Short mmCIF file of C-alpha atoms in Angstrom, two decimals:
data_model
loop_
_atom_site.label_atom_id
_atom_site.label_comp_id
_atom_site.label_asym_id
_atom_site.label_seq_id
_atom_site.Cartn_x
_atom_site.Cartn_y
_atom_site.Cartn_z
CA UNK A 750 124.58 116.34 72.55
CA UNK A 751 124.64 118.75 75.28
CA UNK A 752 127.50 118.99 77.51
CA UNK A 753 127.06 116.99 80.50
CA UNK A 754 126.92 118.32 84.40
CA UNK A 755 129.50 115.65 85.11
CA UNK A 756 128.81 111.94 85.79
CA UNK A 757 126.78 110.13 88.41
CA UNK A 758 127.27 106.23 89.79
CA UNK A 759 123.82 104.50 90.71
CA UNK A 760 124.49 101.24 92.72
CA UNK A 761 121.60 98.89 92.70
CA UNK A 762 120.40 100.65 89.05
CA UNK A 763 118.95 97.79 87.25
CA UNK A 764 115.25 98.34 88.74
CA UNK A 765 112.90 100.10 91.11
CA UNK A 766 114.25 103.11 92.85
CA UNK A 767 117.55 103.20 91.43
CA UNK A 768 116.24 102.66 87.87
CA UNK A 769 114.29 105.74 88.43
CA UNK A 770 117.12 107.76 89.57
CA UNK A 771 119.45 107.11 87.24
CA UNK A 772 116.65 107.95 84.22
CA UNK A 773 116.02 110.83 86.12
CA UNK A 774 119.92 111.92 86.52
CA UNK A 775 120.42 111.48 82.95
CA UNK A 776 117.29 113.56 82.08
CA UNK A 777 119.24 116.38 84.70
CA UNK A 778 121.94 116.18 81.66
CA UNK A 779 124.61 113.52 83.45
CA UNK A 780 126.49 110.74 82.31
CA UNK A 781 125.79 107.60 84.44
CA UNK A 782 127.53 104.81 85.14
CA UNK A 783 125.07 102.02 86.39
CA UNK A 784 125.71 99.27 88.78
CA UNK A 785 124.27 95.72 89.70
CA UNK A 786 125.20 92.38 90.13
CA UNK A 787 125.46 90.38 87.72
CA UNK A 788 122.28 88.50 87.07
CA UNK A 789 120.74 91.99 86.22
CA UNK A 790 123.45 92.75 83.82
CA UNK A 791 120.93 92.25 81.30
CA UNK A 792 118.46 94.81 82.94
CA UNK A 793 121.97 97.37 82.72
CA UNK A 794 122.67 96.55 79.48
CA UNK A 795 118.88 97.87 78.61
CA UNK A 796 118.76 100.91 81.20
CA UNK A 797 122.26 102.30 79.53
CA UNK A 798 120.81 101.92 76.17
CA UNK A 799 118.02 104.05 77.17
CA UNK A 800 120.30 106.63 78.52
CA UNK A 801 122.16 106.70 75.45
CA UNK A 802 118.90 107.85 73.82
CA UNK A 803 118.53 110.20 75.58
CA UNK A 804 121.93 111.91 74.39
CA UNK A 805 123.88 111.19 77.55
CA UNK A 806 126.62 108.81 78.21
CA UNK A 807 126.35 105.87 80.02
CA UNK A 808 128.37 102.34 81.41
CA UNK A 809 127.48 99.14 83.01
CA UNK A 810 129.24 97.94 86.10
CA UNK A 811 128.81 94.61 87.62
CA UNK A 812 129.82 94.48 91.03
CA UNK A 813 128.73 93.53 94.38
CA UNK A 814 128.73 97.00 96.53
CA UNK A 815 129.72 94.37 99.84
CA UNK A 816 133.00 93.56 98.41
CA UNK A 817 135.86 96.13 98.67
CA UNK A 818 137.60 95.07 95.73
CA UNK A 819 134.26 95.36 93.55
CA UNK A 820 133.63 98.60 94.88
CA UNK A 821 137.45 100.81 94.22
CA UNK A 822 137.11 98.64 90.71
CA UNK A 823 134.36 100.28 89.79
CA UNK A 824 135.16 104.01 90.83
CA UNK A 825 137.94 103.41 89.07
CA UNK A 826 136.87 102.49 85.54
CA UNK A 827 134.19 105.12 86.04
CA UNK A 828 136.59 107.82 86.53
CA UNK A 829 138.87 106.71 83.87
CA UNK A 830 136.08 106.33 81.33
CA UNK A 831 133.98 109.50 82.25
CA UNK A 832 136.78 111.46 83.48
CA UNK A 833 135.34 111.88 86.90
CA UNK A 834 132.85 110.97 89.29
CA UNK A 835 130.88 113.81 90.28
CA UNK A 836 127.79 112.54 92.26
CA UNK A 837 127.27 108.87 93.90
CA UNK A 838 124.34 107.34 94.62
CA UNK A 839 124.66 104.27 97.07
CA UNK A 840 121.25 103.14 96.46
CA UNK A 841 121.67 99.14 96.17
CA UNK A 842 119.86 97.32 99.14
CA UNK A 843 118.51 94.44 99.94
CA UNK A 844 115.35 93.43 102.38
CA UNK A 845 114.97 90.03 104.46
CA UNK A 846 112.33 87.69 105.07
CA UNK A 847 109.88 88.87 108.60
CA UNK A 848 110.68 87.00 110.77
CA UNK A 849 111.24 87.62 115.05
CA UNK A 850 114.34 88.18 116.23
CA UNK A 851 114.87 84.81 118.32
CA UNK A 852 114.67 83.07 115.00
CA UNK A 853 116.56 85.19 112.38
CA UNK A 854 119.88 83.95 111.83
CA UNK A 855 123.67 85.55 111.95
CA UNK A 856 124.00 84.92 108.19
CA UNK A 857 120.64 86.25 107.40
CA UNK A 858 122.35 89.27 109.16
CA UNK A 859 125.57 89.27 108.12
CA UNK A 860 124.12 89.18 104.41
CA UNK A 861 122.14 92.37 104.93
CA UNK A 862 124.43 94.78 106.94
CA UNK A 863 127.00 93.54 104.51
CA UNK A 864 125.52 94.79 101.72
CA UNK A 865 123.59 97.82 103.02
CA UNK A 866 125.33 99.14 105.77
CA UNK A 867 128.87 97.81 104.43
CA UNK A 868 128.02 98.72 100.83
CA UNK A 869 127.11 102.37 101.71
CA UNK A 870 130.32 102.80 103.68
CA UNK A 871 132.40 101.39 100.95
CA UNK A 872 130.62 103.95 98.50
CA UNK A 873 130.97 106.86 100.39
CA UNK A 874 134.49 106.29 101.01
CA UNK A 875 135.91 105.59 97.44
CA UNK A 876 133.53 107.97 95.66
CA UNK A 877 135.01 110.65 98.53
CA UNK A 878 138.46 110.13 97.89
CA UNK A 879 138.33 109.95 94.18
CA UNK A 880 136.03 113.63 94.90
CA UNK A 881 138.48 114.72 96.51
CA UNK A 882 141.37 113.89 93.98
CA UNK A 883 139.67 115.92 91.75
CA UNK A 884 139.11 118.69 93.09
CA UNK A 885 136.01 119.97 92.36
CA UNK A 886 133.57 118.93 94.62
CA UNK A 887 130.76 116.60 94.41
CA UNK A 888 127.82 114.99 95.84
CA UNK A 889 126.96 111.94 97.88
CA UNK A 890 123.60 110.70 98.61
CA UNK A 891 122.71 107.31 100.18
CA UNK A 892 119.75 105.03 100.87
CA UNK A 893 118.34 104.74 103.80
CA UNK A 894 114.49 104.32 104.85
CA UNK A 895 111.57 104.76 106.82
CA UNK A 896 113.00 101.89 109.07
CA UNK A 897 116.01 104.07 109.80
CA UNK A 898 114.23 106.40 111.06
CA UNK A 899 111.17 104.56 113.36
CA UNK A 900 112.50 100.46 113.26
CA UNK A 901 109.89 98.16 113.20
CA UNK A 902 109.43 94.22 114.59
CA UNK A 903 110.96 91.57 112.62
CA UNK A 904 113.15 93.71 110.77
CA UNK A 905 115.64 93.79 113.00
CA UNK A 906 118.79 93.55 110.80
CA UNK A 907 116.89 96.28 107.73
CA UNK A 908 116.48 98.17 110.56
CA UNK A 909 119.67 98.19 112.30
CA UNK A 910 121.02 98.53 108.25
CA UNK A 911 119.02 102.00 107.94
CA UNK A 912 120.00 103.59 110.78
CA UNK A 913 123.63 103.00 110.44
CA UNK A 914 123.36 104.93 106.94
CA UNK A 915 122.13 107.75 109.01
CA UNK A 916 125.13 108.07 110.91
CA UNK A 917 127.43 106.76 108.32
CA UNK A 918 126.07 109.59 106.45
CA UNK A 919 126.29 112.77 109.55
CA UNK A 920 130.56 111.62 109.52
CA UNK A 921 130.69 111.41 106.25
CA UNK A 922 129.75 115.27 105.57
CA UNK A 923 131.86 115.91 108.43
CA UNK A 924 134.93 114.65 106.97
CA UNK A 925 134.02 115.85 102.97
CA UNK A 926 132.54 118.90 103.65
CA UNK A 927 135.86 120.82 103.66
CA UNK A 928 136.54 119.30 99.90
CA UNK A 929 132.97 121.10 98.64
CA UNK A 930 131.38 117.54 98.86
CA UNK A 931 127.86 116.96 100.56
CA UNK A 932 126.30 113.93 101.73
CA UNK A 933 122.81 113.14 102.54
CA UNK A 934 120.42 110.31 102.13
CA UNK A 935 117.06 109.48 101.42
CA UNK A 936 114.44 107.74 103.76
CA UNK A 937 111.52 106.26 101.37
CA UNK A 938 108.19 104.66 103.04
CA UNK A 939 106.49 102.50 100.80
CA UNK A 940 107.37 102.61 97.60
CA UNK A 941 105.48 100.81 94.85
CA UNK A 942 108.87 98.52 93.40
CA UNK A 943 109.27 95.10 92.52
CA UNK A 944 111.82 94.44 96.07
CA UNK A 945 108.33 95.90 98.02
CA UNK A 946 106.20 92.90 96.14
CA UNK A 947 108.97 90.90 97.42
CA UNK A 948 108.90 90.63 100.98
CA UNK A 949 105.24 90.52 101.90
CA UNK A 950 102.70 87.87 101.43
CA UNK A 951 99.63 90.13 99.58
CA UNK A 952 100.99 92.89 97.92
CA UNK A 953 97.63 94.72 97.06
CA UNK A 954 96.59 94.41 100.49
CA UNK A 955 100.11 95.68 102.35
CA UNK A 956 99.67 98.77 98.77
CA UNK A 957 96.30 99.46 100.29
CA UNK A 958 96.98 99.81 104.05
CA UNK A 959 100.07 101.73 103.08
CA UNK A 960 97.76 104.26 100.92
CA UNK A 961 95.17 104.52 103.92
CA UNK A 962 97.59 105.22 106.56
CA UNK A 963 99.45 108.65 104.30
CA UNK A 964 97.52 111.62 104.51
CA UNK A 965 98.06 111.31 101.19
CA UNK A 966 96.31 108.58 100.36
CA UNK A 967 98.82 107.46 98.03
CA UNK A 968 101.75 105.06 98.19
CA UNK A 969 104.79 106.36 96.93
CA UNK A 970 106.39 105.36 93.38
CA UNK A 971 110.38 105.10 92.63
CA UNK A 972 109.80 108.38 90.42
CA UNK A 973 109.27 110.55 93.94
CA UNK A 974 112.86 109.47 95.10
CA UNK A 975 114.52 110.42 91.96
CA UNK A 976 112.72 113.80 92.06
CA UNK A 977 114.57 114.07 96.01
CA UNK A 978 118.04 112.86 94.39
CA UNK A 979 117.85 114.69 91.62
CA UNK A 980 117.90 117.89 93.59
CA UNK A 981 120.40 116.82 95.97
CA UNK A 982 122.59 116.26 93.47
CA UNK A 983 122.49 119.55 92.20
CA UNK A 984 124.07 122.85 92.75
CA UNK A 985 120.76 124.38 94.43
CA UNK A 986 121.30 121.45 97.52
CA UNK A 987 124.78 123.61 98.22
CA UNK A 988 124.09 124.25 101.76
CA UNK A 989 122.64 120.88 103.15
CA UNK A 990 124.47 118.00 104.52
CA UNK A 991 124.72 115.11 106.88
CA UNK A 992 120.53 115.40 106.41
CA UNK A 993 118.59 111.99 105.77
CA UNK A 994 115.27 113.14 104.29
CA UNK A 995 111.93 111.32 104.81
CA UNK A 996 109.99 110.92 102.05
CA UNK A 997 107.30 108.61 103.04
CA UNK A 998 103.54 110.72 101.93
CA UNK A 999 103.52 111.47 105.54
CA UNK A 1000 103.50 108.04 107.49
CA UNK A 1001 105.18 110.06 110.21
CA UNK A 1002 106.63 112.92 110.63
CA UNK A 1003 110.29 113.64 112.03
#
């Protein structure tokens, strides 16, 4: 086994995007420490085996990213048992039903800004001070999304969700930056994963308008954001932080 660059956290691993990203991080030659709740331990238990194969370390984490507790648990049994944490990827999310604003409810959004606006502050903040107990740097990268950066009609708490990574994200690099720690996020359009087929009624059809409307004319797959993370996780992304990059086949342009 080659050494390893150091070892990466992916919240939200057990499929789609973060799936991706954490194959992809591993392929990049790091360790990675996956995280999910814990009816996808399963899925975990099979994406760390795969990791493993590919000569790099890896551990399973169950854990909900909303819950404080969860959250400085889980830094802390990845530094201990990788020695470090040395890029974090707040990538878990979730996605509500469409529906318009007079009729959505406080605990529909409680539930989401909870875990994705919540989640990615909880993230950035123990992975930063663990980074900067070390003393070596490190990366941070978070999940936003084409809805944080244009919001759209009945997706009002997603939306709201998205954009608050942005700015989450511009402090963030603020504070860290002076410890050789970035942090940046990603912004992903449509992306062909299995939380996509979830929240709309004809998945081929919403696939197809998506694909029409890129000048692309493709629709995005989980693989593209792990490409994006993969370099901002590494030492060539040096000089760029507080950025949330679209990466959407050009749906719009910022």
């Amino acid at each position: 086994m080659s050494s390893s660059k150091g070892t990466a956290i992916v919240t939200g691993a057990a499929q789609g995007i973060g799936r991706a990203i954490a194959l992809r991080l591993a392929d990049d030659g790091f360790d990675v420490a996956l995280n999910d709740i814990s009816v996808k331990l399963e899925q975990l238990e099979t994406l760390a085996a795969e990791i493993k194969q590919k000569g790099r370390q890896s551990s399973t984490h169950v854990g909900d990213v909303s819950q404080e507790e969860d959250v400085k648990r889980m830094i802390t049994q990845v530094a201990e048992l990788h020695e470090g944490v040395d890029v974090m990827v707040a990538n878990a999310g979730i996605i509500h039903r469409r529906v318009p604003m007079t009729e959505f409810s406080v605990e529909e959004w409680d539930q989401v800004m909870n875990v994705n606006a919540r989640g990615v502050f909880l993230c950035y903040k123990y992975a930063g001070l663990q980074m900067i107990k070390q003393g070596r740097g490190g990366r941070i990268i978070g999940a936003s999304s084409i809805n944080g950066k244009q919001a759209r009609p009945d997706r009002e708490a997603y939306s709201a969700s998205k954009f608050a990574v942005r700015g989450l994200t511009q402090s963030a690099a603020q504070e860290f930056g002076p410890h050789a720690i970035t942090v940046n996020a990603y912004a992903p359009g449509a992306i062909d994963t299995p939380m996509m087929a979830s929240f709309v009624e004809d998945p081929a059809a919403y696939r197809e308008t998506r694909k029409n409307r890129s000048p692309l004319k493709k629709i995005g797959v989980p693989e593209d954001m792990a490409s994006l993370v993969s370099f901002l996780a590494s030492k060539e992304s040096r000089f760029i932080t507080g950025q949330t990059i679209s990466i959407n086949g050009g749906l719009f342009f910022d």
